[in-house]
Short mmCIF file of C-alpha atoms in Angstrom, two decimals:
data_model
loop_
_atom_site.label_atom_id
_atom_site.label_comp_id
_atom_site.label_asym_id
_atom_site.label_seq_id
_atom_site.Cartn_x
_atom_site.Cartn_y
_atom_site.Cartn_z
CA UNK A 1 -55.62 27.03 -139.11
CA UNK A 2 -52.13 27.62 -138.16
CA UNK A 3 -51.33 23.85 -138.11
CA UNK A 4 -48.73 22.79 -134.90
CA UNK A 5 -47.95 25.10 -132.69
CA UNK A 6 -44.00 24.32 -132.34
CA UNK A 7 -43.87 24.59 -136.15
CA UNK A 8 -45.34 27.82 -136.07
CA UNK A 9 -42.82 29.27 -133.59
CA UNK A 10 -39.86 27.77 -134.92
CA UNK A 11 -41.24 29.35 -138.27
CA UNK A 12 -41.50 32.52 -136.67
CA UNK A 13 -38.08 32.35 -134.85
CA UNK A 14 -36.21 31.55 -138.28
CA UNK A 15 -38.28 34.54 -139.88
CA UNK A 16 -36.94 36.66 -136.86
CA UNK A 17 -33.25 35.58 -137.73
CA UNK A 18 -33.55 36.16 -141.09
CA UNK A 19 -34.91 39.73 -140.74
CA UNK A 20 -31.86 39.94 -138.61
CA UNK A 21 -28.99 39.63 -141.10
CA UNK A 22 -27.41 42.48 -141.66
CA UNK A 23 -26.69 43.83 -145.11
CA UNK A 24 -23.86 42.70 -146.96
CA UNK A 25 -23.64 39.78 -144.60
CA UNK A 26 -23.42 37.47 -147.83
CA UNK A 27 -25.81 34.97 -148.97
CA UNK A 28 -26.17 32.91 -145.81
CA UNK A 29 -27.30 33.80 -142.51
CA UNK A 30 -25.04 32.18 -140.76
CA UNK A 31 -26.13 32.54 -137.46
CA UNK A 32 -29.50 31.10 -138.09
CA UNK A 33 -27.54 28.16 -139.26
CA UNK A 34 -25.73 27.95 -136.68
CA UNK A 35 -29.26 28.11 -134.57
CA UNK A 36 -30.82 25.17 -136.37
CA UNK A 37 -27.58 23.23 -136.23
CA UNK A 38 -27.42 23.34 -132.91
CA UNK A 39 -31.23 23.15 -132.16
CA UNK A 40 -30.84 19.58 -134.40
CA UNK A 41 -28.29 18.27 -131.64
CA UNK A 42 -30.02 19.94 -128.78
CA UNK A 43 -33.02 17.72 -129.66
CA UNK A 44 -31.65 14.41 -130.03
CA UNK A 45 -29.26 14.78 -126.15
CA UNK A 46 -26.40 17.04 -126.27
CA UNK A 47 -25.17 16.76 -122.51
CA UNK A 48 -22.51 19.08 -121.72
CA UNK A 49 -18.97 17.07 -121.26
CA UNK A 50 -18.77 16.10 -117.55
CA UNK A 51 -15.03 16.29 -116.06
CA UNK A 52 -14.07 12.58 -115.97
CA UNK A 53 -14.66 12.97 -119.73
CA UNK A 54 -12.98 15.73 -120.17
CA UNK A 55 -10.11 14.50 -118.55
CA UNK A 56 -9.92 11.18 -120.34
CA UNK A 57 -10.06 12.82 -123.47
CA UNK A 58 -6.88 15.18 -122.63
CA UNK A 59 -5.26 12.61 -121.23
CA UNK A 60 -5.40 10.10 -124.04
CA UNK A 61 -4.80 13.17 -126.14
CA UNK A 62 -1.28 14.27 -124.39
CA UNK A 63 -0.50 10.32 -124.67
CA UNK A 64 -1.13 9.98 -128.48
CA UNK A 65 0.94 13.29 -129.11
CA UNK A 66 4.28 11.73 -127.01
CA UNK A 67 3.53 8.43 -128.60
CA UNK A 68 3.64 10.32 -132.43
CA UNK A 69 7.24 11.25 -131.60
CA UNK A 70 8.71 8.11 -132.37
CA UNK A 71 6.50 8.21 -135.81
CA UNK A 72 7.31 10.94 -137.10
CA UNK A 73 9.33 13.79 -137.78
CA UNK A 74 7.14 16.76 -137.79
CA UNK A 75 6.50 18.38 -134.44
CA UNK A 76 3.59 18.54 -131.99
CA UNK A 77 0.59 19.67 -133.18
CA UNK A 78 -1.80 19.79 -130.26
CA UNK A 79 -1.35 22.66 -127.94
CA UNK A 80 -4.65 23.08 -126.22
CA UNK A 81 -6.55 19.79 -126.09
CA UNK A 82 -10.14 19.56 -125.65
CA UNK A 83 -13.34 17.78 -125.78
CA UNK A 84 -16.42 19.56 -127.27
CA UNK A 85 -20.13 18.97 -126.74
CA UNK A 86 -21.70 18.40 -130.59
CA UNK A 87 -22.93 22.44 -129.65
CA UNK A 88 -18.89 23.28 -129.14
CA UNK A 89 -18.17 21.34 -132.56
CA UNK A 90 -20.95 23.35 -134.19
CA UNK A 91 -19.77 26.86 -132.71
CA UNK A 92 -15.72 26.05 -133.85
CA UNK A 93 -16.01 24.92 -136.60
CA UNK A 94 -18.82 27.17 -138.08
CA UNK A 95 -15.73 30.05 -139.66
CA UNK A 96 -14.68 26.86 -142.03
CA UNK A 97 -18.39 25.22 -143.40
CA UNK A 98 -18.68 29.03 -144.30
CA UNK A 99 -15.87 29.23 -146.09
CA UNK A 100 -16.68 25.68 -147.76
CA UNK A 101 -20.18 26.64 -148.18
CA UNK A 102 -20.64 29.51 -149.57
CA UNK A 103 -19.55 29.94 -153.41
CA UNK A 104 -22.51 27.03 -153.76
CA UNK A 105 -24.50 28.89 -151.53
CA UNK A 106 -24.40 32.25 -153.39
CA UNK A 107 -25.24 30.03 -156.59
CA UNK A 108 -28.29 28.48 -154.59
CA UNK A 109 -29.58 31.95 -153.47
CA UNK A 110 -29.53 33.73 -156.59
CA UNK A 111 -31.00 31.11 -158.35
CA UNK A 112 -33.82 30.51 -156.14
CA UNK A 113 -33.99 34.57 -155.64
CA UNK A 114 -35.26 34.42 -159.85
CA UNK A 115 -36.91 31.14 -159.66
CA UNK A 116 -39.23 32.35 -156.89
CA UNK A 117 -40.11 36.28 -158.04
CA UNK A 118 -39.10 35.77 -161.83
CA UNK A 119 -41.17 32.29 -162.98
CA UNK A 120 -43.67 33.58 -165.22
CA UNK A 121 -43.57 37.50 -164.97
CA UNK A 122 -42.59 39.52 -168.18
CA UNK A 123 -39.68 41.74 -167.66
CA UNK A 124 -42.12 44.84 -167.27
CA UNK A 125 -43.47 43.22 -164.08
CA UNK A 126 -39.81 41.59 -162.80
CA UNK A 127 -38.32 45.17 -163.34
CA UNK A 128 -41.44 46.78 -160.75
CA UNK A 129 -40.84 43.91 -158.47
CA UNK A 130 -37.50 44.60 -157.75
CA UNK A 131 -37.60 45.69 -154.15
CA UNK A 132 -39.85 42.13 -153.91
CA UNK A 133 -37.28 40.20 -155.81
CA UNK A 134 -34.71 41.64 -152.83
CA UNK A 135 -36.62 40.07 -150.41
CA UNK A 136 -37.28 36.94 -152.36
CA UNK A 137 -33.67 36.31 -152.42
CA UNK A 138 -33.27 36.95 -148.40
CA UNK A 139 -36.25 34.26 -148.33
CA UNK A 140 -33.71 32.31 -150.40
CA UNK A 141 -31.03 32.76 -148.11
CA UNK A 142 -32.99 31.60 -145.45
CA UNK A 143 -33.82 28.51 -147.13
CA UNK A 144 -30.44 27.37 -148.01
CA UNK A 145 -29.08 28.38 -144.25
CA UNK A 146 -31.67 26.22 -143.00
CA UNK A 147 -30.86 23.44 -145.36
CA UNK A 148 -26.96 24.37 -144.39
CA UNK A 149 -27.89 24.03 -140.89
CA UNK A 150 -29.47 20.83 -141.05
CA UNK A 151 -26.69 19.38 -142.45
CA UNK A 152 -24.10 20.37 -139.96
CA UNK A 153 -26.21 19.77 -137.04
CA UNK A 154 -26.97 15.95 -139.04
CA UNK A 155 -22.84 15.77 -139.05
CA UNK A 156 -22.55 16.83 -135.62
CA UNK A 157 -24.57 14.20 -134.37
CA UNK A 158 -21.70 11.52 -135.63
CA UNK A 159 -18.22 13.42 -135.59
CA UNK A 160 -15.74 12.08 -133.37
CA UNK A 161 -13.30 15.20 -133.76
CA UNK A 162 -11.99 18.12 -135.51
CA UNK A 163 -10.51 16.14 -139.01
CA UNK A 164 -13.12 13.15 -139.57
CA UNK A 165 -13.58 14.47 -143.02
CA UNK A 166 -10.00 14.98 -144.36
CA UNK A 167 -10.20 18.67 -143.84
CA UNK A 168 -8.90 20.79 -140.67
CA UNK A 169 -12.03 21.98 -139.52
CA UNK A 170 -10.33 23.61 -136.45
CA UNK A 171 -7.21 24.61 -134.91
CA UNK A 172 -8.06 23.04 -131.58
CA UNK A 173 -7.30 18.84 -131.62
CA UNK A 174 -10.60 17.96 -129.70
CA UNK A 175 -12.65 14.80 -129.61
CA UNK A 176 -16.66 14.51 -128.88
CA UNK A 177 -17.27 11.77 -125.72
CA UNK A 178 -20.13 11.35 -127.62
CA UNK A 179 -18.85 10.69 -130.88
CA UNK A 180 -16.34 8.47 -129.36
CA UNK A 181 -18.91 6.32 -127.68
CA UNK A 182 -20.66 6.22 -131.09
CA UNK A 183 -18.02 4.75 -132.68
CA UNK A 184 -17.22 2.77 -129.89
CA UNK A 185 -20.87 0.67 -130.20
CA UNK A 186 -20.42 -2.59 -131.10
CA UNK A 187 -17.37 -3.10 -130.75
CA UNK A 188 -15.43 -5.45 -128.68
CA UNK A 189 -12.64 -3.44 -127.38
CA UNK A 190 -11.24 -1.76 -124.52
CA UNK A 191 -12.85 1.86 -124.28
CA UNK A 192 -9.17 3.22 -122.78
CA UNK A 193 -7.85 1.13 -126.34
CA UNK A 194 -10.56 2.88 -128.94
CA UNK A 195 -10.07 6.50 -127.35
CA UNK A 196 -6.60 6.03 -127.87
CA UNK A 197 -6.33 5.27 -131.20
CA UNK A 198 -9.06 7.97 -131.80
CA UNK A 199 -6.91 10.44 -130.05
CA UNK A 200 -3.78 9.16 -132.51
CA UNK A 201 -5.58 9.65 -135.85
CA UNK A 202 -6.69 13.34 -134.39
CA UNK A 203 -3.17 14.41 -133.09
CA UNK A 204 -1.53 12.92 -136.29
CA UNK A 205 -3.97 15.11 -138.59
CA UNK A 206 -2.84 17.87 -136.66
CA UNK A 207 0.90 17.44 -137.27
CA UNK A 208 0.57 17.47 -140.74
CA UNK A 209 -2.07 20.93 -140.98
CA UNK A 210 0.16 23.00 -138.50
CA UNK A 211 3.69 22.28 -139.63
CA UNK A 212 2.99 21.91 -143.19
CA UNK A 213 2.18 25.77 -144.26
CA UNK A 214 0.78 25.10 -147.73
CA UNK A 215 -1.55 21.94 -146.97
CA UNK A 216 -4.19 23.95 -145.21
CA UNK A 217 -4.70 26.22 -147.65
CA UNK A 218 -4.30 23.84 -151.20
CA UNK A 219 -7.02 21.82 -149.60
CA UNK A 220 -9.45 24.46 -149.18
CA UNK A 221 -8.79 26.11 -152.06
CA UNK A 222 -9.26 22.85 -153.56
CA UNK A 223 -12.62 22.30 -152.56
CA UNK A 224 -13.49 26.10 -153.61
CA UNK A 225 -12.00 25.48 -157.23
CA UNK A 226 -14.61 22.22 -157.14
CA UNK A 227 -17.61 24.46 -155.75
CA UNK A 228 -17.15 27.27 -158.25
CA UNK A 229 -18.24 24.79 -161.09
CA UNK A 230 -21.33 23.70 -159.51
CA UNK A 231 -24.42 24.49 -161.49
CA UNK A 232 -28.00 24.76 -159.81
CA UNK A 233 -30.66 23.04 -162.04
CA UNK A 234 -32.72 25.71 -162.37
CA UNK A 235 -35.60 23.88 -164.19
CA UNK A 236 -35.70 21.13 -161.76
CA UNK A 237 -35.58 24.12 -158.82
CA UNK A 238 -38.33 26.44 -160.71
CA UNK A 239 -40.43 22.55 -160.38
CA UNK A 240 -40.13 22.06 -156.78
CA UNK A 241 -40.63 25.48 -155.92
CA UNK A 242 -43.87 25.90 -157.90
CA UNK A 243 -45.54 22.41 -156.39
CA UNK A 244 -44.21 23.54 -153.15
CA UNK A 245 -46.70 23.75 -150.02
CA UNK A 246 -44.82 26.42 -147.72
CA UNK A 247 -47.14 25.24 -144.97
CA UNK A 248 -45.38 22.27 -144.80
CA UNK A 249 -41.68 22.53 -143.06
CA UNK A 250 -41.05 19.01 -144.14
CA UNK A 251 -42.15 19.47 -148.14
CA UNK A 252 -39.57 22.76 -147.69
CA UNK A 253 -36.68 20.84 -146.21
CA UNK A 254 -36.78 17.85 -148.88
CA UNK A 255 -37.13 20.34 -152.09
CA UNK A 256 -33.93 21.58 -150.46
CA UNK A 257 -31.94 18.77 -150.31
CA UNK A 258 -29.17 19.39 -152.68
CA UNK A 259 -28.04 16.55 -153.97
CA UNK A 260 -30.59 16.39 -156.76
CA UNK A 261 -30.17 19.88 -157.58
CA UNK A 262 -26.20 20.65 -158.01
CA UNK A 263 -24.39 19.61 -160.62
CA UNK A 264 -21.05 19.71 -161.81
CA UNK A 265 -19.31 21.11 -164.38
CA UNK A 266 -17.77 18.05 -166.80
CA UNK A 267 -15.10 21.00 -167.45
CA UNK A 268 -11.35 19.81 -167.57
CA UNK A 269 -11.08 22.55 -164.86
CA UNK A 270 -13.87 20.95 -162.86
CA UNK A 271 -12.10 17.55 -163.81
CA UNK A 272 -8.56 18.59 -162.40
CA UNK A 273 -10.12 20.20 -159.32
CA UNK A 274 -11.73 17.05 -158.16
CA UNK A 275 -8.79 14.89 -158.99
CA UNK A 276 -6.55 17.27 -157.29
CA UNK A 277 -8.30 17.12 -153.57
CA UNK A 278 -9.12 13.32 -153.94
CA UNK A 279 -5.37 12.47 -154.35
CA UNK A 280 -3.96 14.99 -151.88
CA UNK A 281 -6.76 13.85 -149.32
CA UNK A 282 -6.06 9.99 -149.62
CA UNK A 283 -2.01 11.10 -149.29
CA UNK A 284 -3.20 12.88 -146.05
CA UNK A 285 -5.10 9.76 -144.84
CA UNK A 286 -2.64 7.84 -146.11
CA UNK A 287 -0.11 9.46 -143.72
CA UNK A 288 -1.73 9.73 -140.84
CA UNK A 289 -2.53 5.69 -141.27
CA UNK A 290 0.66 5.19 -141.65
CA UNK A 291 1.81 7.20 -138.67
CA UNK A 292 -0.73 5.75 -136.38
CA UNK A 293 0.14 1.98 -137.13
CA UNK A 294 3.77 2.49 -136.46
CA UNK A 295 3.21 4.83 -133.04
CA UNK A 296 0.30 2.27 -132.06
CA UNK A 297 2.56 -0.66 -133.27
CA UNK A 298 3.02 -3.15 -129.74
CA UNK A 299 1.42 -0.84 -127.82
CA UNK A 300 -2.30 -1.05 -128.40
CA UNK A 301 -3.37 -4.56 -129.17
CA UNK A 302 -6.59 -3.64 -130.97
CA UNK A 303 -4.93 -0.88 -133.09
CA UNK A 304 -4.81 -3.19 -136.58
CA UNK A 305 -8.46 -3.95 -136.02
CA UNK A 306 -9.52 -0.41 -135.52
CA UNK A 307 -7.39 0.54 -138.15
CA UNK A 308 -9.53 -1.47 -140.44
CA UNK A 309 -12.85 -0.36 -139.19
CA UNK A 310 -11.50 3.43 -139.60
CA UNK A 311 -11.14 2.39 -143.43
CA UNK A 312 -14.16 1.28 -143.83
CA UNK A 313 -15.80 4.15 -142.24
CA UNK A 314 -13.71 6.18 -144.78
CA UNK A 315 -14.11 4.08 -147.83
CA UNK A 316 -17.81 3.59 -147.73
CA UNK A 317 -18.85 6.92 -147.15
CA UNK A 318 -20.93 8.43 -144.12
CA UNK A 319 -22.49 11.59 -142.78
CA UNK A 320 -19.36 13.80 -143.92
CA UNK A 321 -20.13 12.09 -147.69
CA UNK A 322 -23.94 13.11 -146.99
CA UNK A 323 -23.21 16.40 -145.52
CA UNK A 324 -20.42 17.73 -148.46
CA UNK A 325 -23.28 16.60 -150.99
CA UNK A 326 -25.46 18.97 -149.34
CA UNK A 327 -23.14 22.06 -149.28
CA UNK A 328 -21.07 21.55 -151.91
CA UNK A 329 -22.00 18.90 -154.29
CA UNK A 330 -19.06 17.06 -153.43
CA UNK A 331 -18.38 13.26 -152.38
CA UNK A 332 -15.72 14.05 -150.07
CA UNK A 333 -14.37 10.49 -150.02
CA UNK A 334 -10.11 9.49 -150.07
CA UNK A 335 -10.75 6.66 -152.56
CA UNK A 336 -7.20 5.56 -153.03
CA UNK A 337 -6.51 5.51 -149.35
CA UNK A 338 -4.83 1.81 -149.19
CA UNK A 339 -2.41 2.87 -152.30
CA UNK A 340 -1.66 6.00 -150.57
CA UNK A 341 -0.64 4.33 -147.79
CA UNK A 342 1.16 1.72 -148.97
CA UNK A 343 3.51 4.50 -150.94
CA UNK A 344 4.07 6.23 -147.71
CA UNK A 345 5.15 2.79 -146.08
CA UNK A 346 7.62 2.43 -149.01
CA UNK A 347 9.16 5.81 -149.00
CA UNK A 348 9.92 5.30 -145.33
CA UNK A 349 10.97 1.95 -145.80
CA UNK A 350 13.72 3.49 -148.65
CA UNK A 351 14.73 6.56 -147.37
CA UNK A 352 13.45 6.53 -143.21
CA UNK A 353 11.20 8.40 -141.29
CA UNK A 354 13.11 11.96 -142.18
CA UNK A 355 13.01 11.64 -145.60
CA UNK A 356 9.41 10.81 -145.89
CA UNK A 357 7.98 13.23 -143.96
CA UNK A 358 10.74 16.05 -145.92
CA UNK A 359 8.30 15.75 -148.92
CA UNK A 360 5.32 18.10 -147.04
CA UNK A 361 8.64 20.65 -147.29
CA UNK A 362 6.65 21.92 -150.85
CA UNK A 363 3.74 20.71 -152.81
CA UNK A 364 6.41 19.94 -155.83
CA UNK A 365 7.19 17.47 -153.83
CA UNK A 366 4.68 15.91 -152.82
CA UNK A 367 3.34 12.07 -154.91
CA UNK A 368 1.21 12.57 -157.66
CA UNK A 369 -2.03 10.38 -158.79
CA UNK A 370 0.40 8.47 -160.94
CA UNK A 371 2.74 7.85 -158.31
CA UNK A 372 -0.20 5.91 -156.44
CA UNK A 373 0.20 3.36 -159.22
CA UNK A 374 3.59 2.54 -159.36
CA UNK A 375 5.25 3.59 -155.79
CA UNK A 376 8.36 2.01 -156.29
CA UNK A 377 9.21 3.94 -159.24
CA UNK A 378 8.20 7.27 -157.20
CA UNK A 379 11.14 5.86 -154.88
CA UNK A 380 13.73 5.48 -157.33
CA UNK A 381 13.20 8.71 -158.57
CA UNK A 382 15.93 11.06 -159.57
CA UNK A 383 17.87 13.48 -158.14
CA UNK A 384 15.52 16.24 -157.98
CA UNK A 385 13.98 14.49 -155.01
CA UNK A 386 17.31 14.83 -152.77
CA UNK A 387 15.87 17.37 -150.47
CA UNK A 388 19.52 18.45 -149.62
CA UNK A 389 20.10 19.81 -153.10
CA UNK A 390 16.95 21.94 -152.22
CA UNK A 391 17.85 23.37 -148.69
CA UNK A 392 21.38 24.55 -150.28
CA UNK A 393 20.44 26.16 -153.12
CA UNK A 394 18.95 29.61 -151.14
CA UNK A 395 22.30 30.14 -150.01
CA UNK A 396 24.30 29.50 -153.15
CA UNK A 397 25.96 33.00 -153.97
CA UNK A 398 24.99 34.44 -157.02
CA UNK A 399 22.10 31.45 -157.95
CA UNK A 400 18.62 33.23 -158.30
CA UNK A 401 16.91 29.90 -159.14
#
């Protein structure tokens, strides 16, 4: 009667966890999400990094941060390299899905919290079930942190570092060994050559996140601005849940599956939110293209062709594109990537390596959408792009501009 055994006690273990969040915790447990994430890799091989990969990884790590000298002009950015099991991606990078996932979380909960205790009950009977409706909405919370957990461990399976998404999901410059050797399937080039350039893209991301202050935090808040605007549809919710068998784990996990149920906003807030992180994350990808051709340039052979397969891993979408639909109801994609390059090759081309890189000094700076169209007018520009003018003006006596 109790159906398959392993369902049952996985049931029971998630029931355990969520009896185990503690109050005010917010609307996610996020250690059972963490749990299921990492149960998801656990299950499909997750062997822990052995020391010849470990070692490769640092190495070609250390390498791709000296070659990124000659490329740029911001400073090191990797410190402590590493390389991470999918379980060590899970556990560091955990603090920043939460802070990603939650707003839409908090709308999922609530939502699902009335759709489950309120459907059908006049407000005499909601108002007596209120103790039940506060442990409807932990139920809730457990659903979505499994869902949330899915997802992540789903990503996990097919990361190959810390940035593959756009976003700095960690402090630490790390790559996977086994995300590496996913990539690396199918294709015809030298391992030493792929891990490389993988370590290049990584190291250059990491440039730009620690030694540009404001990046970190416009992105993020970015993708917040976006999430606060998604809408649950609470009819199409109220629907699944009713036809809902809760003995079946799979039934549960597919009503869940977000996409279908978040919507955005068509708000001209909404609007400028979205265009706002899909133009500063194809400048970021831009960049760091840009950066990695020129350090790679005579060097690594194979570096245009992986170049090109790392844009069409970007362009077409993958598990991060799956995974931000899931938690935030967001296609997390750099669309204009080639224009954004192609202004960063010009700007360098007018004014050098220096002067290109002096525009992450302040988000006024920095190219807008328009710019992307026409970047040889964004060169021209006028003089309030003479980053001199800007460094001398704390110091002028007397000037409080």
């Amino acid at each position: 009667m109790f159906g398959d055994p392993e369902q049952m006690a996985q049931a029971i273990r998630q029931f355990a966890d969520m009896l185990s969040a503690p109050q005010g915790s917010g609307p996610v447990n996020w250690d059972m999400a963490k749990n299921i994430a990492r149960h998801a890799v656990v299950a499909q091989g997750d062997p822990s990094v052995m020391e010849g990969e470990r070692r490769q990884i640092v190495e070609a790590l250390n390498l791709a941060d000296l070659w990124l000298n000659e490329a740029t002009a911001l400073p090191s950015g990797v410190s402590t390299p590493q390389a991470w099991s999918r379980s060590e991606w899970i556990e560091n990078t955990i603090p920043v899905w939460r802070k990603l996932a939650e707003p839409i979380a908090e709308r999922m909960v609530e939502t699902m919290g009335g759709a489950i205790g309120g459907s059908g009950l006049p407000p005499e009977a909601q108002q007596m079930a209120g103790p039940l409706m506060g442990m409807l909405k932990q139920m809730g919370g457990m659903m979505v942190g499994q869902q949330i957990g899915q997802a992540i461990g789903s990503l996990a399976r097919e990361v190959i570092g810390t940035t593959d998404i756009g976003l700095p999901l960690s402090d630490t410059a790390a790559l996977l060994p086994g995300g590496v050797a996913s990539f690396s399937s199918g294709l015809e080039h030298p391992a030493d050559e792929i891990r490389l350039y993988l370590a290049l893209r990584e190291a250059a991301h990491h440039r730009l996140f620690q030694h540009v202050p404001w990046l970190r935090g416009h992105l993020l808040g970015a993708v917040e601005e976006y999430a606060k605007g998604i809408t649950v549809d609470t009819s199409a919710l109220e629907e699944q849940i009713r036809g809902l068998d809760i003995n079946n784990p799979q039934a549960l996990q597919e009503a869940l599956s977000g996409g279908a149920l978040l919507k955005p906003e068509e708000t001209e807030r909404q609007k400028a939110a979205l265009a706002r992180l899909e133009t500063m994350l194809a400048l970021v990808e831009g960049w760091v293209a840009t950066v990695v051709d020129d350090a790679a340039a005579g060097k690594l052979p194979s570096a245009v062709a992986l170049a090109e397969t790392v844009r069409r891993r970007r362009a077409t979408g993958g598990p991060a594109e799956v995974t931000f639909g899931t938690l935030v109801g967001l296609e997390l994609r750099p669309r204009r990537l080639r224009e954004a390059a192609k202004l960063w090759e010009t700007v360098k081309e007018a004014r050098g390596v220096d002067g290109r890189d002096a525009l992450w000094a302040h988000p006024d700076l920095i190219p807008t959408a328009e710019d992307l169209d026409d970047p040889e007018a964004f060169v021209r520009g006028d003089s309030a792009w003479d980053i001199s003018q800007l460094e001398e003006k704390p110091g002028d006596e007397g000037d409080e501009s």
